[in-house]
XYZ file of C-alpha atoms in Angstrom:
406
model
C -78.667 76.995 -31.285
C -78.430 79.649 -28.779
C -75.076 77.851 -26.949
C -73.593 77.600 -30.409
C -74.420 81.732 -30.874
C -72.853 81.660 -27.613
C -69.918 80.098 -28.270
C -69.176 81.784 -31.102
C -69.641 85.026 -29.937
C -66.836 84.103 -26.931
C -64.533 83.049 -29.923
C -64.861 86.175 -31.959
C -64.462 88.374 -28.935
C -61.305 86.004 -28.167
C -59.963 86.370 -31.673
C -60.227 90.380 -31.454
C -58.512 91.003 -27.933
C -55.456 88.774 -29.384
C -55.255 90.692 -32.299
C -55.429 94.100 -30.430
C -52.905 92.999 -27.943
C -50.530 92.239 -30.743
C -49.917 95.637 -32.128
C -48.482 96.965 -28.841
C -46.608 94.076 -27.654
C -42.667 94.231 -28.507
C -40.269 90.983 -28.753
C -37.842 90.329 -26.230
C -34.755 90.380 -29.265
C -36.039 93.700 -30.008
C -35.315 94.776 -26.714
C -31.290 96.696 -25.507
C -31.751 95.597 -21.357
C -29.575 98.199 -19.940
C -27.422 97.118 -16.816
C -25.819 100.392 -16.367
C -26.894 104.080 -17.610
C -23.878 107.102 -18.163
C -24.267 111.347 -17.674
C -21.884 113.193 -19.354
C -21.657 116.646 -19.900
C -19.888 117.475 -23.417
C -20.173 121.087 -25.441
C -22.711 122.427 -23.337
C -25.102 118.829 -24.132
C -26.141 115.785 -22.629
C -23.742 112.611 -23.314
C -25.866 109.797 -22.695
C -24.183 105.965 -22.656
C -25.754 102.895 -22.472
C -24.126 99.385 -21.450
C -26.799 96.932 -22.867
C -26.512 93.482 -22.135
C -25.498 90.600 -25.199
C -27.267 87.870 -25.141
C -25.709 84.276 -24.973
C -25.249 83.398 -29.158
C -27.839 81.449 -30.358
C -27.296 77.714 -31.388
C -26.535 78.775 -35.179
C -23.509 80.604 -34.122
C -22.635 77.575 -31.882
C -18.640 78.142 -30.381
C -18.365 81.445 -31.644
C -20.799 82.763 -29.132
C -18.015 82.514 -26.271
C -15.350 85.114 -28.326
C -18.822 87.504 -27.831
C -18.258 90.717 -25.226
C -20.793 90.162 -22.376
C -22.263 93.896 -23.079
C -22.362 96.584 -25.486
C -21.982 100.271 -25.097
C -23.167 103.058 -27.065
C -23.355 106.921 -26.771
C -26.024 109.547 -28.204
C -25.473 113.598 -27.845
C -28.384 115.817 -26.996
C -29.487 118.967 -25.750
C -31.816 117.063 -23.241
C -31.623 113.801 -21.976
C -34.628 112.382 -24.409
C -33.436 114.193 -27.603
C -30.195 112.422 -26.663
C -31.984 108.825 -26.080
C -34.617 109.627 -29.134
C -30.616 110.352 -31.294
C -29.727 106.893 -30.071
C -31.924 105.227 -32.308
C -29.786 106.021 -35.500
C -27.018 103.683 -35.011
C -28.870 101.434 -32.632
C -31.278 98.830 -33.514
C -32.803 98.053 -30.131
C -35.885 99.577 -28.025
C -33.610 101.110 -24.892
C -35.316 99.200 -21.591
C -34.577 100.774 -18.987
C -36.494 98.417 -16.306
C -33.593 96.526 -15.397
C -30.833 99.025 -14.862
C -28.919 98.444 -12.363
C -26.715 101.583 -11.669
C -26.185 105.076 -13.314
C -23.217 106.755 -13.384
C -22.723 110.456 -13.688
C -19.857 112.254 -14.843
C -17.288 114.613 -12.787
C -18.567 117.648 -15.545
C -22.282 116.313 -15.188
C -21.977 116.545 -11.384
C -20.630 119.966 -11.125
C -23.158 121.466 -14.110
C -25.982 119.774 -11.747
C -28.050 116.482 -11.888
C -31.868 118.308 -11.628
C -32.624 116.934 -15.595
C -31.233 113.457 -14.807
C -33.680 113.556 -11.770
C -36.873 115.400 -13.636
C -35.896 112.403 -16.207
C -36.441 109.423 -13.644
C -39.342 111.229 -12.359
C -41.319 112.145 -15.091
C -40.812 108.578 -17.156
C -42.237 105.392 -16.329
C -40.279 103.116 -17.606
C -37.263 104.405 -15.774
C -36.983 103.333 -11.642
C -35.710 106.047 -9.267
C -34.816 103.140 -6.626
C -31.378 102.548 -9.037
C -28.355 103.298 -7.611
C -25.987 106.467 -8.259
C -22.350 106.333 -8.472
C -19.922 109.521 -9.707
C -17.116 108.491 -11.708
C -13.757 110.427 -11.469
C -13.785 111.654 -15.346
C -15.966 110.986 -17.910
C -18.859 108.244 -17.353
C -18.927 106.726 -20.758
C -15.009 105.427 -20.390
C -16.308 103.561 -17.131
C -18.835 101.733 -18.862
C -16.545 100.490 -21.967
C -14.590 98.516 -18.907
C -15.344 95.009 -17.627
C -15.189 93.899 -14.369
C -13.709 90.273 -14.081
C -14.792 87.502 -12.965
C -18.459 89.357 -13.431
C -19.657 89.471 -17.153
C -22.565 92.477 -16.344
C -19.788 95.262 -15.111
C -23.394 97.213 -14.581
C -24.434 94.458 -11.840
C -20.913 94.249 -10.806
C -20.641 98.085 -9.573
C -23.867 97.126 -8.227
C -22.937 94.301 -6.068
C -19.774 96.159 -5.120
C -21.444 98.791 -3.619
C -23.543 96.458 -1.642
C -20.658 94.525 -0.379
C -19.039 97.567 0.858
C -21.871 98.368 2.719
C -22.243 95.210 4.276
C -18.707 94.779 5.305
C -16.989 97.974 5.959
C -19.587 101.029 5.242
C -16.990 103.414 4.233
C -19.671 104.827 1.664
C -23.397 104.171 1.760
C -25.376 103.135 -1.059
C -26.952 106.016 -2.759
C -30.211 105.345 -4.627
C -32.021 108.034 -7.047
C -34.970 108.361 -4.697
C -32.746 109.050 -1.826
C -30.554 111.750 -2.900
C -33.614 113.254 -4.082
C -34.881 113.457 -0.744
C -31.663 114.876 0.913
C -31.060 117.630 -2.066
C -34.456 118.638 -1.222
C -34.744 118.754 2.423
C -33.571 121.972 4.354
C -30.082 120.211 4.798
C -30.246 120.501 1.196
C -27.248 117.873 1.177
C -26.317 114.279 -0.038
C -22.954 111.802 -0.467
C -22.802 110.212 -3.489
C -19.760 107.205 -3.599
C -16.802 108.637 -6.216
C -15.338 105.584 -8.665
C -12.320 105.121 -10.129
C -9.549 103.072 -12.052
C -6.875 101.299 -10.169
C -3.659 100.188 -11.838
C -1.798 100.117 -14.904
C -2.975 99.407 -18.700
C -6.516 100.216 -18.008
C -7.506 99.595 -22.029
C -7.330 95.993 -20.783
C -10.592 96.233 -19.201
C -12.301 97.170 -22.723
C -11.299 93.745 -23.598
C -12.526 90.454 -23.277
C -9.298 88.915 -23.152
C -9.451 90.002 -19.341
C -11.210 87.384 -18.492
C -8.319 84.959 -19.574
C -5.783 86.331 -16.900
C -6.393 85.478 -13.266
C -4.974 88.587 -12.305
C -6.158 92.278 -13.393
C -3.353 95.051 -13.929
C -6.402 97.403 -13.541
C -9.460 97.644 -10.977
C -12.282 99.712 -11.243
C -12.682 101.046 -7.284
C -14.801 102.918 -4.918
C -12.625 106.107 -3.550
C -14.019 109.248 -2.394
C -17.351 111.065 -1.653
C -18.727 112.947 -4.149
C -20.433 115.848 -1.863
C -23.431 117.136 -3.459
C -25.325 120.618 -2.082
C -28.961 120.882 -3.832
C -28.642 119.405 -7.343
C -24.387 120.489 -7.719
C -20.921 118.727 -6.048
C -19.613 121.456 -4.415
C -16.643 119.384 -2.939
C -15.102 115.916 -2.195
C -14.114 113.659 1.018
C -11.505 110.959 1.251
C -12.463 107.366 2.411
C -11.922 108.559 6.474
C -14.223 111.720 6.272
C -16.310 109.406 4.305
C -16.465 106.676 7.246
C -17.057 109.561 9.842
C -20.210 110.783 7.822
C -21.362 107.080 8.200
C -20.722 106.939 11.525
C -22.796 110.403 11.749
C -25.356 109.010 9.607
C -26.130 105.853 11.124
C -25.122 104.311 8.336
C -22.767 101.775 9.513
C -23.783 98.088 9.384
C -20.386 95.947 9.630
C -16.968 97.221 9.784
C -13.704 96.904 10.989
C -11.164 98.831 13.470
C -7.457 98.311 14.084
C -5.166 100.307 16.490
C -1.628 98.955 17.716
C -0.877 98.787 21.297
C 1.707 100.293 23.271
C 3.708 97.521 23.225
C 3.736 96.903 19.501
C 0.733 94.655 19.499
C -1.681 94.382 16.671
C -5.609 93.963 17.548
C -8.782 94.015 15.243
C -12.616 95.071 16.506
C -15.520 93.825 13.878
C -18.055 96.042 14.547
C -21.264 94.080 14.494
C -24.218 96.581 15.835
C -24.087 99.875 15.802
C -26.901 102.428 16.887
C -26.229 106.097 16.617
C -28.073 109.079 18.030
C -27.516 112.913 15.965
C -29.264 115.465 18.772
C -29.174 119.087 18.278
C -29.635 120.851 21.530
C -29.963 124.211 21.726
C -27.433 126.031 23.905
C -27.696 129.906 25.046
C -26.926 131.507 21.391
C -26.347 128.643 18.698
C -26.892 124.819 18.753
C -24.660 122.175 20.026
C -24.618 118.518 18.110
C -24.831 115.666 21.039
C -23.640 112.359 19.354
C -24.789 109.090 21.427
C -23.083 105.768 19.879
C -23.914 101.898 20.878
C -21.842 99.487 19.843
C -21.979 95.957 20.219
C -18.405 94.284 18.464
C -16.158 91.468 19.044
C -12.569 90.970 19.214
C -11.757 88.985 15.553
C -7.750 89.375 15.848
C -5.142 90.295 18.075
C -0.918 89.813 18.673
C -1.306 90.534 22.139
C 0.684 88.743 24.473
C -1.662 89.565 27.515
C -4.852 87.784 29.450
C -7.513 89.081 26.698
C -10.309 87.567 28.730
C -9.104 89.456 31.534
C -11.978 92.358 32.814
C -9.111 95.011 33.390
C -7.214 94.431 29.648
C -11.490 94.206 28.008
C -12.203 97.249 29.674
C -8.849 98.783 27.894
C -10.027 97.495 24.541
C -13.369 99.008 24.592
C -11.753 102.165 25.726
C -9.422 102.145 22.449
C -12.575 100.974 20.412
C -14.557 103.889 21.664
C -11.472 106.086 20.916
C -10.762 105.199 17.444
C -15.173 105.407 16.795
C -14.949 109.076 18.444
C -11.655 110.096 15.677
C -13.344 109.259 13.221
C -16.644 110.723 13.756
C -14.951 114.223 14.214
C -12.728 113.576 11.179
C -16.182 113.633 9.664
C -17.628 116.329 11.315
C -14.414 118.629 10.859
C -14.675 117.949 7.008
C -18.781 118.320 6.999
C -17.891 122.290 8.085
C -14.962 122.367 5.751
C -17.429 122.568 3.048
C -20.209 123.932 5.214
C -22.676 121.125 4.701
C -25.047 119.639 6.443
C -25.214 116.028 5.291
C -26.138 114.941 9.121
C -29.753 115.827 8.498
C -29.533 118.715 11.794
C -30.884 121.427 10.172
C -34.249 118.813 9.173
C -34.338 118.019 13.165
C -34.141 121.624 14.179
C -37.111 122.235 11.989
C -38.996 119.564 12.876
C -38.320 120.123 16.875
C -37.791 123.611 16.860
C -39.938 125.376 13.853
C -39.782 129.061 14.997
C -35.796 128.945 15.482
C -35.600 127.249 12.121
C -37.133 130.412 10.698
C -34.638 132.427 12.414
C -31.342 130.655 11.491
C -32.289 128.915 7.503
C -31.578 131.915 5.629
C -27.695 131.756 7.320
C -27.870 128.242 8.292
C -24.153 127.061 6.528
C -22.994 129.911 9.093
C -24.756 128.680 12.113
C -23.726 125.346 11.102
C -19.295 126.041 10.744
C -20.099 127.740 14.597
C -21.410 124.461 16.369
C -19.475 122.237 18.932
C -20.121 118.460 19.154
C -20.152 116.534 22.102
C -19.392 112.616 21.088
C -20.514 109.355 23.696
C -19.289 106.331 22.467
C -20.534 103.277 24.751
C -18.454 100.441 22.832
C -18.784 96.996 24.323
C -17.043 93.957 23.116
C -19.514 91.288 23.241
C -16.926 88.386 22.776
C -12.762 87.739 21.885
C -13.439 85.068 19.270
C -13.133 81.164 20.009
C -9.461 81.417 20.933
C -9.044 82.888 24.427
C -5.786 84.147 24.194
C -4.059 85.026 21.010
C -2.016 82.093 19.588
C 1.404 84.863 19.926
C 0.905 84.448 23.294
C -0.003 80.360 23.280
C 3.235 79.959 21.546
C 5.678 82.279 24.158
C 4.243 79.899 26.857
C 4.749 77.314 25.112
C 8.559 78.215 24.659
C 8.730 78.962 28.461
C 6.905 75.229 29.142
C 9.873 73.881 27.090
C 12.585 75.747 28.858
């Protein structure tokens, strides 16, 4: 009798938890899965996009489910950024998830009026990560997300991926993340990079279309260009793709990349840079501080015209030479533009204080100054670890080969 009290009691108690849990729980078709997030700034309010994904068409629709658009996109206006997203739900039938979101873009406007709400936003709501990454589009957000990006049917995902390619291969911009730029706009550099994108190409109202993915050939791309620089929460100013790749040289933010130079004879050669390792050190001189800029590199030789002994120690010892050249240009093309627009996004002014507290004091309240007066001493030790399986390059296999004949 007891057990069967027992039993009973472990069924009721069963029955109740179900029924509590199924008030709060919310179905997966009820749900908009964002893959990309928009800022604009329109009228003096918040623009707020959202590229939700479509789900493949269920077996009732059967064939028609392929002539479907891979996403949707939708806009809300708001004074804040939650009145905008609360606005949303009049002409949208989903529950906005956030969870999955795989990049948010910001809008040229939005950057210059300042990005503090969109942060306080991230911050302050759960169900929104700060880890996502942050791209600034060259005009208004919103258009970006009505475009696809072929052969990839999440364009959200796709900016995603292409930022992480970039950064894998040729680090001409580093991959932002919320958290990150939160940490830079808040340090006493007060400064952060944030990768610019923009369209390539002609008839760009393709990309809102599916039809794109018919053609095996786009007439428009959608393509990083440009640094969007950022001091506190407001761009203050811009870099092209070579200040860019200096700041990532000065940021130790270069992973894989590539340099070419041509040779005094006409000769084309390629370095892949494989390992790189680079020291910022602000020493102090007699009245202001001087940057000291130590760079290891560890690359190989991946192409060359060169009609010379490439495994020869005098012509290697030329090539690193030009390799450690080329690293030191563009480092100070970087530098010179960092006190063009008198920022610090090199992180010195956080090192000073760290090192040197009581001359921080003296120098933060005029630090921009301090900064456009420092020199910067560069030390490139560039080694090329191998010249590729071919030992000579196959220009110069085929001129001996002529002479053989001859």
């Amino acid at each position: 009798m007891i057990r069967c009290g027992f039993v009973l009691l472990i069924l009721f108690v069963s029955a109740v938890s179900i029924s509590g849990c199924s008030g709060n729980r919310t179905e997966l078709n009820d749900l908009g899965i964002t893959t990309a997030t928009g800022f604009d700034r329109q009228n003096g309010n918040w623009c707020i996009s959202y590229q939700i994904i479509v789900p493949p068409a269920n077996s009732a629709i059967g064939a028609m489910g392929g002539s479907q658009a891979p996403v949707s996109t939708f806009s809300a206006h708001g004074k804040t950024i939650k009145e905008a997203l609360t606005r949303s739900s009049l002409e949208n039938p989903k529950k906005v998830y956030f969870a999955h979101t795989n990049v948010i873009l910001i809008g040229d406007e939005a950057a210059k009026y300042g990005i503090a709400e969109i942060m306080d936003n991230y911050y302050r709501n759960v169900d929104a990560r700060e880890t996502v990454k942050v791209i600034i589009t060259d005009g208004e957000a919103k258009n970006y997300l009505k475009k696809l990006v072929p052969p990839e049917k999440q364009p959200g995902l796709a900016l995603s991926e292409i930022l992480e390619r970039n950064n894998e291969r040729g680090s001409y911009y580093a991959v932002m993340n919320l958290h990150e730029i939160a940490l830079k706009i808040t340090s006493d550099s007060g400064a952060a990079g944030i990768p610019i994108l923009t369209v390539r190409g002609k008839e760009t109202s393709k990309l809102e279309s599916i039809d794109i993915y018919k053609q095996t050939s786009t007439p428009a791309k959608l393509k990083l260009e440009g640094l969007s620089i950022f001091y506190k929460d407001k761009e203050i100013g811009k870099m092209n793709q070579s200040e860019s790749m200096g700041i990532s040289w000065l940021t130790d933010r270069v992973h894989r990349t590539s340099l070419s130079y041509t040779g005094e004879n006409g000769e084309v050669s390629n370095f892949l840079v494989r390992r790189a390792n680079v020291k910022v050190i602000p020493i102090k001189s007699s009245q202001h501080y001087t940057v000291q800029v130590n760079v290891k590199v560890d690359a190989e030789l991946d192409e060359s015209t060169s009609q010379k002994d490439l495994e020869s120690t005098h012509n290697i010892e030329k090539m690193q030479l030009e390799g450690a050249r080329m690293i030191k240009s563009q480092i100070l093309t970087g530098w010179n533009a960092s006190k063009r627009l008198r920022v610090d996004l090199m992180g010195i002014a956080n090192k000073i204080h760290q090192r040197h507290p009581e001359d921080w004091k003296e120098i933060e309240n005029k630090w921009p100054q301090e900064l456009a007066q420092m020199d910067i001493h560069i030390n490139v030790d560039f080694r090329i670890q191998r010249v590729g399986l071919l030992q000579n390059s196959f220009g110069r296999l085929l001129h001996k080969e002529s002479e053989g004949e001859q």
